[in-house]
Amino acid sequence: MRSGEVAVVGRPNAGKSTLVNRLIGEKVAIVSDKPQTTRKRILGVARLPDAEIALIDTPGIHRPRFRMNAAMVRDATDALAAADVVLWVVDASDRPGEGEDFTLGLLAKTGRPVVLALNKIDLVRKELLLPRIAGLASRRSFLEVVPISARTGDGVDRLARLLAGALPERPAAYPEDFLTSTPESEWISEVIREKLLERTRQELPFATAVIIEAVREEPEKPMTVVTASVVVEKESQKGIVIGKGASMIRDIGQAAREELERESGRRFFLDLSVTVRPRWRDDERFLSRVVSDAGGSGRPRPHRRSRR
């Protein structure tokens, strides 16, 4: 039996969360086409017959503009120090740049073995792929360079076996039905934020947060009632999130409720409001609340391991 932690790192929008979900066989991390969707580390466990892979999905490594972004980058670099293996995810369709240089410097400092996953190969012509692989492989020694598509699954099974083989020989660390350490309240807030990201554009997705004020059960219905606030930085953004006749916030709530009910097998009622908090991304006290999600239930997210 092999087991251990794999830190999944890379630039924003490299496809890290999509890959983690694919490896686990369940959705443990929200995904969108917006960079910086992942704001804090997420632990999810993938299992093979002879291995347990604790995957640490991390925020994208980028140049921070706000205190929130600096905390995100620290979260990613801290994960490197604790991992047994590092999985560096690179967007094969993106041009090389300074971000790769910075990440390579971080990888060199950790001393950890690194597997390079060259993602989104379904978007790259084959004649361009080999030079891209050669260019990266020439810059440091990797355990393996694996071309993959997290979206289609191409190469992901091979990647899982390589990661498992790189882990130490030791017993499994988690119960067989363990899926993720994300508390249910945090899962709810992330699902709401995902639906918001899917429906908004430009600066608005980066300037929004979701705070869970309360999660309570109404056994007589039965139903889980969630009170949550969507936080924005400007009054004009509040109007966009609410929408004409409250159409946008209603659509966000309905989409989130449907996913929560589908994943949990329970009924939900979401009471959503929108509040304005100028420059919240530089407000350390507020950021600590966003990270800890102190307002909601701390119970674990329900486990549903159905596809792997």
PDB file of N, CA, C and O in Angstrom, residues 98-163:
ATOM      1  N   GLU A  98       6.800  34.502 -17.498  1.00  0.00           N
ATOM      2  CA  GLU A  98       7.472  34.697 -16.225  1.00  0.00           C
ATOM      3  C   GLU A  98       6.871  33.829 -15.121  1.00  0.00           C
ATOM      4  O   GLU A  98       7.551  33.452 -14.176  1.00  0.00           O
ATOM      5  N   GLY A  99       5.578  33.525 -15.238  1.00  0.00           N
ATOM      6  CA  GLY A  99       4.928  32.697 -14.234  1.00  0.00           C
ATOM      7  C   GLY A  99       5.568  31.331 -14.113  1.00  0.00           C
ATOM      8  O   GLY A  99       5.710  30.793 -13.007  1.00  0.00           O
ATOM      9  N   GLU A 100       5.971  30.762 -15.248  1.00  0.00           N
ATOM     10  CA  GLU A 100       6.649  29.468 -15.216  1.00  0.00           C
ATOM     11  C   GLU A 100       8.009  29.589 -14.535  1.00  0.00           C
ATOM     12  O   GLU A 100       8.406  28.705 -13.756  1.00  0.00           O
ATOM     13  N   ASP A 101       8.725  30.678 -14.806  1.00  0.00           N
ATOM     14  CA  ASP A 101      10.025  30.881 -14.171  1.00  0.00           C
ATOM     15  C   ASP A 101       9.872  30.943 -12.659  1.00  0.00           C
ATOM     16  O   ASP A 101      10.649  30.325 -11.911  1.00  0.00           O
ATOM     17  N   PHE A 102       8.867  31.681 -12.183  1.00  0.00           N
ATOM     18  CA  PHE A 102       8.651  31.827 -10.747  1.00  0.00           C
ATOM     19  C   PHE A 102       8.302  30.483 -10.116  1.00  0.00           C
ATOM     20  O   PHE A 102       8.824  30.125  -9.055  1.00  0.00           O
ATOM     21  N   THR A 103       7.422  29.717 -10.780  1.00  0.00           N
ATOM     22  CA  THR A 103       7.019  28.419 -10.241  1.00  0.00           C
ATOM     23  C   THR A 103       8.190  27.455 -10.208  1.00  0.00           C
ATOM     24  O   THR A 103       8.375  26.712  -9.232  1.00  0.00           O
ATOM     25  N   LEU A 104       9.013  27.465 -11.233  1.00  0.00           N
ATOM     26  CA  LEU A 104      10.195  26.602 -11.249  1.00  0.00           C
ATOM     27  C   LEU A 104      11.134  26.935 -10.087  1.00  0.00           C
ATOM     28  O   LEU A 104      11.733  26.041  -9.479  1.00  0.00           O
ATOM     29  N   GLY A 105      11.238  28.221  -9.752  1.00  0.00           N
ATOM     30  CA  GLY A 105      12.048  28.613  -8.612  1.00  0.00           C
ATOM     31  C   GLY A 105      11.495  28.062  -7.309  1.00  0.00           C
ATOM     32  O   GLY A 105      12.248  27.587  -6.454  1.00  0.00           O
ATOM     33  N   LEU A 106      10.168  28.103  -7.156  1.00  0.00           N
ATOM     34  CA  LEU A 106       9.535  27.539  -5.963  1.00  0.00           C
ATOM     35  C   LEU A 106       9.767  26.037  -5.872  1.00  0.00           C
ATOM     36  O   LEU A 106      10.056  25.496  -4.795  1.00  0.00           O
ATOM     37  N   LEU A 107       9.631  25.354  -6.996  1.00  0.00           N
ATOM     38  CA  LEU A 107       9.816  23.906  -7.013  1.00  0.00           C
ATOM     39  C   LEU A 107      11.247  23.533  -6.631  1.00  0.00           C
ATOM     40  O   LEU A 107      11.481  22.546  -5.927  1.00  0.00           O
ATOM     41  N   ALA A 108      12.201  24.318  -7.081  1.00  0.00           N
ATOM     42  CA  ALA A 108      13.602  24.035  -6.764  1.00  0.00           C
ATOM     43  C   ALA A 108      13.858  24.157  -5.264  1.00  0.00           C
ATOM     44  O   ALA A 108      14.670  23.414  -4.695  1.00  0.00           O
ATOM     45  N   LYS A 109      13.172  25.094  -4.609  1.00  0.00           N
ATOM     46  CA  LYS A 109      13.387  25.311  -3.172  1.00  0.00           C
ATOM     47  C   LYS A 109      12.813  24.183  -2.317  1.00  0.00           C
ATOM     48  O   LYS A 109      13.293  23.929  -1.220  1.00  0.00           O
ATOM     49  N   THR A 110      11.759  23.512  -2.814  1.00  0.00           N
ATOM     50  CA  THR A 110      11.103  22.502  -1.973  1.00  0.00           C
ATOM     51  C   THR A 110      11.922  21.234  -1.845  1.00  0.00           C
ATOM     52  O   THR A 110      11.874  20.554  -0.813  1.00  0.00           O
ATOM     53  N   GLY A 111      12.643  20.856  -2.877  1.00  0.00           N
ATOM     54  CA  GLY A 111      13.380  19.600  -2.858  1.00  0.00           C
ATOM     55  C   GLY A 111      12.490  18.380  -3.014  1.00  0.00           C
ATOM     56  O   GLY A 111      12.958  17.243  -2.875  1.00  0.00           O
ATOM     57  N   ARG A 112      11.201  18.591  -3.282  1.00  0.00           N
ATOM     58  CA  ARG A 112      10.275  17.475  -3.431  1.00  0.00           C
ATOM     59  C   ARG A 112      10.308  16.941  -4.865  1.00  0.00           C
ATOM     60  O   ARG A 112      10.568  17.682  -5.811  1.00  0.00           O
ATOM     61  N   PRO A 113      10.041  15.634  -5.050  1.00  0.00           N
ATOM     62  CA  PRO A 113       9.911  15.117  -6.417  1.00  0.00           C
ATOM     63  C   PRO A 113       8.711  15.756  -7.110  1.00  0.00           C
ATOM     64  O   PRO A 113       7.672  15.992  -6.475  1.00  0.00           O
ATOM     65  N   VAL A 114       8.851  16.041  -8.390  1.00  0.00           N
ATOM     66  CA  VAL A 114       7.815  16.762  -9.136  1.00  0.00           C
ATOM     67  C   VAL A 114       7.407  15.965 -10.367  1.00  0.00           C
ATOM     68  O   VAL A 114       8.250  15.515 -11.146  1.00  0.00           O
ATOM     69  N   VAL A 115       6.094  15.803 -10.535  1.00  0.00           N
ATOM     70  CA  VAL A 115       5.516  15.265 -11.768  1.00  0.00           C
ATOM     71  C   VAL A 115       4.914  16.438 -12.527  1.00  0.00           C
ATOM     72  O   VAL A 115       4.169  17.238 -11.951  1.00  0.00           O
ATOM     73  N   LEU A 116       5.242  16.558 -13.802  1.00  0.00           N
ATOM     74  CA  LEU A 116       4.702  17.629 -14.639  1.00  0.00           C
ATOM     75  C   LEU A 116       3.551  17.093 -15.472  1.00  0.00           C
ATOM     76  O   LEU A 116       3.716  16.140 -16.238  1.00  0.00           O
ATOM     77  N   ALA A 117       2.370  17.690 -15.285  1.00  0.00           N
ATOM     78  CA  ALA A 117       1.203  17.345 -16.110  1.00  0.00           C
ATOM     79  C   ALA A 117       0.980  18.477 -17.090  1.00  0.00           C
ATOM     80  O   ALA A 117       0.662  19.605 -16.699  1.00  0.00           O
ATOM     81  N   LEU A 118       1.165  18.193 -18.361  1.00  0.00           N
ATOM     82  CA  LEU A 118       0.932  19.188 -19.405  1.00  0.00           C
ATOM     83  C   LEU A 118      -0.521  19.055 -19.847  1.00  0.00           C
ATOM     84  O   LEU A 118      -0.882  18.144 -20.598  1.00  0.00           O
ATOM     85  N   ASN A 119      -1.356  19.962 -19.348  1.00  0.00           N
ATOM     86  CA  ASN A 119      -2.810  19.858 -19.482  1.00  0.00           C
ATOM     87  C   ASN A 119      -3.324  20.553 -20.751  1.00  0.00           C
ATOM     88  O   ASN A 119      -2.620  21.349 -21.366  1.00  0.00           O
ATOM     89  N   LYS A 120      -4.553  20.243 -21.090  1.00  0.00           N
ATOM     90  CA  LYS A 120      -5.279  20.843 -22.230  1.00  0.00           C
ATOM     91  C   LYS A 120      -4.647  20.480 -23.568  1.00  0.00           C
ATOM     92  O   LYS A 120      -4.643  21.280 -24.509  1.00  0.00           O
ATOM     93  N   ILE A 121      -4.137  19.245 -23.662  1.00  0.00           N
ATOM     94  CA  ILE A 121      -3.524  18.835 -24.928  1.00  0.00           C
ATOM     95  C   ILE A 121      -4.554  18.716 -26.036  1.00  0.00           C
ATOM     96  O   ILE A 121      -4.199  18.691 -27.218  1.00  0.00           O
ATOM     97  N   ASP A 122      -5.849  18.653 -25.665  1.00  0.00           N
ATOM     98  CA  ASP A 122      -6.897  18.608 -26.679  1.00  0.00           C
ATOM     99  C   ASP A 122      -7.023  19.936 -27.412  1.00  0.00           C
ATOM    100  O   ASP A 122      -7.698  20.013 -28.450  1.00  0.00           O
ATOM    101  N   LEU A 123      -6.376  20.984 -26.900  1.00  0.00           N
ATOM    102  CA  LEU A 123      -6.436  22.311 -27.526  1.00  0.00           C
ATOM    103  C   LEU A 123      -5.173  22.647 -28.301  1.00  0.00           C
ATOM    104  O   LEU A 123      -5.048  23.758 -28.822  1.00  0.00           O
ATOM    105  N   VAL A 124      -4.217  21.701 -28.376  1.00  0.00           N
ATOM    106  CA  VAL A 124      -2.914  21.985 -28.979  1.00  0.00           C
ATOM    107  C   VAL A 124      -2.651  21.016 -30.129  1.00  0.00           C
ATOM    108  O   VAL A 124      -2.880  19.808 -29.995  1.00  0.00           O
ATOM    109  N   ARG A 125      -2.150  21.546 -31.246  1.00  0.00           N
ATOM    110  CA  ARG A 125      -1.777  20.672 -32.362  1.00  0.00           C
ATOM    111  C   ARG A 125      -0.569  19.829 -31.965  1.00  0.00           C
ATOM    112  O   ARG A 125       0.343  20.300 -31.275  1.00  0.00           O
ATOM    113  N   LYS A 126      -0.564  18.578 -32.389  1.00  0.00           N
ATOM    114  CA  LYS A 126       0.470  17.633 -31.964  1.00  0.00           C
ATOM    115  C   LYS A 126       1.874  18.109 -32.311  1.00  0.00           C
ATOM    116  O   LYS A 126       2.825  17.882 -31.552  1.00  0.00           O
ATOM    117  N   GLU A 127       2.034  18.766 -33.451  1.00  0.00           N
ATOM    118  CA  GLU A 127       3.374  19.193 -33.844  1.00  0.00           C
ATOM    119  C   GLU A 127       3.915  20.305 -32.937  1.00  0.00           C
ATOM    120  O   GLU A 127       5.119  20.564 -32.918  1.00  0.00           O
ATOM    121  N   LEU A 128       3.030  20.961 -32.168  1.00  0.00           N
ATOM    122  CA  LEU A 128       3.468  21.993 -31.234  1.00  0.00           C
ATOM    123  C   LEU A 128       3.682  21.448 -29.820  1.00  0.00           C
ATOM    124  O   LEU A 128       4.334  22.084 -29.002  1.00  0.00           O
ATOM    125  N   LEU A 129       3.156  20.256 -29.592  1.00  0.00           N
ATOM    126  CA  LEU A 129       3.187  19.704 -28.239  1.00  0.00           C
ATOM    127  C   LEU A 129       4.585  19.215 -27.855  1.00  0.00           C
ATOM    128  O   LEU A 129       5.063  19.477 -26.743  1.00  0.00           O
ATOM    129  N   LEU A 130       5.251  18.500 -28.761  1.00  0.00           N
ATOM    130  CA  LEU A 130       6.567  17.949 -28.434  1.00  0.00           C
ATOM    131  C   LEU A 130       7.602  19.028 -28.100  1.00  0.00           C
ATOM    132  O   LEU A 130       8.344  18.887 -27.124  1.00  0.00           O
ATOM    133  N   PRO A 131       7.686  20.126 -28.865  1.00  0.00           N
ATOM    134  CA  PRO A 131       8.619  21.193 -28.469  1.00  0.00           C
ATOM    135  C   PRO A 131       8.277  21.797 -27.106  1.00  0.00           C
ATOM    136  O   PRO A 131       9.183  22.177 -26.349  1.00  0.00           O
ATOM    137  N   ARG A 132       6.995  21.872 -26.785  1.00  0.00           N
ATOM    138  CA  ARG A 132       6.582  22.410 -25.482  1.00  0.00           C
ATOM    139  C   ARG A 132       7.067  21.478 -24.360  1.00  0.00           C
ATOM    140  O   ARG A 132       7.585  21.928 -23.341  1.00  0.00           O
ATOM    141  N   ILE A 133       6.893  20.185 -24.557  1.00  0.00           N
ATOM    142  CA  ILE A 133       7.353  19.211 -23.567  1.00  0.00           C
ATOM    143  C   ILE A 133       8.868  19.279 -23.420  1.00  0.00           C
ATOM    144  O   ILE A 133       9.408  19.312 -22.304  1.00  0.00           O
ATOM    145  N   ALA A 134       9.568  19.328 -24.544  1.00  0.00           N
ATOM    146  CA  ALA A 134      11.036  19.356 -24.512  1.00  0.00           C
ATOM    147  C   ALA A 134      11.544  20.615 -23.808  1.00  0.00           C
ATOM    148  O   ALA A 134      12.515  20.566 -23.045  1.00  0.00           O
ATOM    149  N   GLY A 135      10.883  21.745 -24.059  1.00  0.00           N
ATOM    150  CA  GLY A 135      11.307  22.999 -23.447  1.00  0.00           C
ATOM    151  C   GLY A 135      11.192  22.965 -21.927  1.00  0.00           C
ATOM    152  O   GLY A 135      12.095  23.414 -21.211  1.00  0.00           O
ATOM    153  N   LEU A 136      10.090  22.419 -21.425  1.00  0.00           N
ATOM    154  CA  LEU A 136       9.910  22.325 -19.979  1.00  0.00           C
ATOM    155  C   LEU A 136      10.846  21.287 -19.366  1.00  0.00           C
ATOM    156  O   LEU A 136      11.428  21.510 -18.307  1.00  0.00           O
ATOM    157  N   ALA A 137      10.987  20.145 -20.036  1.00  0.00           N
ATOM    158  CA  ALA A 137      11.826  19.071 -19.499  1.00  0.00           C
ATOM    159  C   ALA A 137      13.291  19.472 -19.426  1.00  0.00           C
ATOM    160  O   ALA A 137      14.053  18.927 -18.619  1.00  0.00           O
ATOM    161  N   SER A 138      13.695  20.438 -20.251  1.00  0.00           N
ATOM    162  CA  SER A 138      15.095  20.870 -20.246  1.00  0.00           C
ATOM    163  C   SER A 138      15.420  21.787 -19.072  1.00  0.00           C
ATOM    164  O   SER A 138      16.587  22.064 -18.802  1.00  0.00           O
ATOM    165  N   ARG A 139      14.392  22.239 -18.368  1.00  0.00           N
ATOM    166  CA  ARG A 139      14.609  23.262 -17.334  1.00  0.00           C
ATOM    167  C   ARG A 139      14.775  22.688 -15.925  1.00  0.00           C
ATOM    168  O   ARG A 139      15.238  23.373 -15.038  1.00  0.00           O
ATOM    169  N   ARG A 140      14.334  21.448 -15.725  1.00  0.00           N
ATOM    170  CA  ARG A 140      14.590  20.771 -14.458  1.00  0.00           C
ATOM    171  C   ARG A 140      14.284  19.294 -14.626  1.00  0.00           C
ATOM    172  O   ARG A 140      13.701  18.881 -15.630  1.00  0.00           O
ATOM    173  N   SER A 141      14.679  18.515 -13.653  1.00  0.00           N
ATOM    174  CA  SER A 141      14.442  17.081 -13.709  1.00  0.00           C
ATOM    175  C   SER A 141      13.084  16.762 -13.089  1.00  0.00           C
ATOM    176  O   SER A 141      12.822  17.115 -11.937  1.00  0.00           O
ATOM    177  N   PHE A 142      12.220  16.121 -13.862  1.00  0.00           N
ATOM    178  CA  PHE A 142      10.908  15.699 -13.381  1.00  0.00           C
ATOM    179  C   PHE A 142      10.885  14.180 -13.235  1.00  0.00           C
ATOM    180  O   PHE A 142      11.565  13.458 -13.982  1.00  0.00           O
ATOM    181  N   LEU A 143      10.082  13.708 -12.289  1.00  0.00           N
ATOM    182  CA  LEU A 143       9.860  12.269 -12.213  1.00  0.00           C
ATOM    183  C   LEU A 143       9.282  11.755 -13.520  1.00  0.00           C
ATOM    184  O   LEU A 143       9.624  10.683 -13.996  1.00  0.00           O
ATOM    185  N   GLU A 144       8.374  12.547 -14.080  1.00  0.00           N
ATOM    186  CA  GLU A 144       7.714  12.171 -15.337  1.00  0.00           C
ATOM    187  C   GLU A 144       7.052  13.417 -15.904  1.00  0.00           C
ATOM    188  O   GLU A 144       6.626  14.311 -15.168  1.00  0.00           O
ATOM    189  N   VAL A 145       6.969  13.468 -17.218  1.00  0.00           N
ATOM    190  CA  VAL A 145       6.191  14.501 -17.912  1.00  0.00           C
ATOM    191  C   VAL A 145       5.026  13.796 -18.594  1.00  0.00           C
ATOM    192  O   VAL A 145       5.241  12.917 -19.436  1.00  0.00           O
ATOM    193  N   VAL A 146       3.798  14.169 -18.208  1.00  0.00           N
ATOM    194  CA  VAL A 146       2.618  13.445 -18.667  1.00  0.00           C
ATOM    195  C   VAL A 146       1.672  14.395 -19.414  1.00  0.00           C
ATOM    196  O   VAL A 146       1.077  15.290 -18.795  1.00  0.00           O
ATOM    197  N   PRO A 147       1.518  14.233 -20.720  1.00  0.00           N
ATOM    198  CA  PRO A 147       0.514  15.028 -21.436  1.00  0.00           C
ATOM    199  C   PRO A 147      -0.887  14.519 -21.093  1.00  0.00           C
ATOM    200  O   PRO A 147      -1.141  13.305 -21.148  1.00  0.00           O
ATOM    201  N   ILE A 148      -1.790  15.435 -20.730  1.00  0.00           N
ATOM    202  CA  ILE A 148      -3.139  15.026 -20.324  1.00  0.00           C
ATOM    203  C   ILE A 148      -4.174  16.027 -20.819  1.00  0.00           C
ATOM    204  O   ILE A 148      -3.844  17.149 -21.232  1.00  0.00           O
ATOM    205  N   SER A 149      -5.424  15.615 -20.734  1.00  0.00           N
ATOM    206  CA  SER A 149      -6.553  16.531 -20.833  1.00  0.00           C
ATOM    207  C   SER A 149      -7.468  16.225 -19.657  1.00  0.00           C
ATOM    208  O   SER A 149      -8.128  15.183 -19.632  1.00  0.00           O
ATOM    209  N   ALA A 150      -7.485  17.122 -18.672  1.00  0.00           N
ATOM    210  CA  ALA A 150      -8.370  16.922 -17.526  1.00  0.00           C
ATOM    211  C   ALA A 150      -9.831  16.955 -17.958  1.00  0.00           C
ATOM    212  O   ALA A 150     -10.679  16.300 -17.358  1.00  0.00           O
ATOM    213  N   ARG A 151     -10.123  17.710 -19.007  1.00  0.00           N
ATOM    214  CA  ARG A 151     -11.509  17.838 -19.470  1.00  0.00           C
ATOM    215  C   ARG A 151     -12.022  16.543 -20.069  1.00  0.00           C
ATOM    216  O   ARG A 151     -13.127  16.090 -19.770  1.00  0.00           O
ATOM    217  N   THR A 152     -11.201  15.881 -20.899  1.00  0.00           N
ATOM    218  CA  THR A 152     -11.647  14.655 -21.564  1.00  0.00           C
ATOM    219  C   THR A 152     -11.238  13.393 -20.813  1.00  0.00           C
ATOM    220  O   THR A 152     -11.779  12.314 -21.051  1.00  0.00           O
ATOM    221  N   GLY A 153     -10.243  13.508 -19.933  1.00  0.00           N
ATOM    222  CA  GLY A 153      -9.730  12.336 -19.218  1.00  0.00           C
ATOM    223  C   GLY A 153      -8.541  11.689 -19.889  1.00  0.00           C
ATOM    224  O   GLY A 153      -7.962  10.729 -19.336  1.00  0.00           O
ATOM    225  N   ASP A 154      -8.136  12.174 -21.046  1.00  0.00           N
ATOM    226  CA  ASP A 154      -7.011  11.586 -21.771  1.00  0.00           C
ATOM    227  C   ASP A 154      -5.737  11.668 -20.923  1.00  0.00           C
ATOM    228  O   ASP A 154      -5.320  12.750 -20.497  1.00  0.00           O
ATOM    229  N   GLY A 155      -5.115  10.525 -20.649  1.00  0.00           N
ATOM    230  CA  GLY A 155      -3.861  10.463 -19.922  1.00  0.00           C
ATOM    231  C   GLY A 155      -3.988  10.528 -18.408  1.00  0.00           C
ATOM    232  O   GLY A 155      -2.984  10.376 -17.696  1.00  0.00           O
ATOM    233  N   VAL A 156      -5.198  10.737 -17.880  1.00  0.00           N
ATOM    234  CA  VAL A 156      -5.359  10.931 -16.438  1.00  0.00           C
ATOM    235  C   VAL A 156      -5.154   9.632 -15.660  1.00  0.00           C
ATOM    236  O   VAL A 156      -4.575   9.637 -14.567  1.00  0.00           O
ATOM    237  N   ASP A 157      -5.605   8.505 -16.191  1.00  0.00           N
ATOM    238  CA  ASP A 157      -5.384   7.232 -15.495  1.00  0.00           C
ATOM    239  C   ASP A 157      -3.898   6.928 -15.364  1.00  0.00           C
ATOM    240  O   ASP A 157      -3.435   6.461 -14.307  1.00  0.00           O
ATOM    241  N   ARG A 158      -3.151   7.180 -16.419  1.00  0.00           N
ATOM    242  CA  ARG A 158      -1.692   6.966 -16.354  1.00  0.00           C
ATOM    243  C   ARG A 158      -1.075   7.902 -15.320  1.00  0.00           C
ATOM    244  O   ARG A 158      -0.199   7.500 -14.545  1.00  0.00           O
ATOM    245  N   LEU A 159      -1.529   9.133 -15.288  1.00  0.00           N
ATOM    246  CA  LEU A 159      -1.024  10.086 -14.311  1.00  0.00           C
ATOM    247  C   LEU A 159      -1.295   9.595 -12.889  1.00  0.00           C
ATOM    248  O   LEU A 159      -0.418   9.672 -12.016  1.00  0.00           O
ATOM    249  N   ALA A 160      -2.491   9.085 -12.645  1.00  0.00           N
ATOM    250  CA  ALA A 160      -2.834   8.583 -11.305  1.00  0.00           C
ATOM    251  C   ALA A 160      -1.890   7.457 -10.884  1.00  0.00           C
ATOM    252  O   ALA A 160      -1.428   7.406  -9.738  1.00  0.00           O
ATOM    253  N   ARG A 161      -1.586   6.544 -11.804  1.00  0.00           N
ATOM    254  CA  ARG A 161      -0.695   5.428 -11.467  1.00  0.00           C
ATOM    255  C   ARG A 161       0.721   5.924 -11.176  1.00  0.00           C
ATOM    256  O   ARG A 161       1.398   5.412 -10.277  1.00  0.00           O
ATOM    257  N   LEU A 162       1.171   6.924 -11.929  1.00  0.00           N
ATOM    258  CA  LEU A 162       2.508   7.484 -11.690  1.00  0.00           C
ATOM    259  C   LEU A 162       2.579   8.169 -10.326  1.00  0.00           C
ATOM    260  O   LEU A 162       3.560   8.021  -9.593  1.00  0.00           O
ATOM    261  N   LEU A 163       1.539   8.925  -9.970  1.00  0.00           N
ATOM    262  CA  LEU A 163       1.517   9.584  -8.670  1.00  0.00           C
ATOM    263  C   LEU A 163       1.525   8.552  -7.541  1.00  0.00           C
ATOM    264  O   LEU A 163       2.252   8.699  -6.549  1.00  0.00           O
TER     265      LEU A 163
END
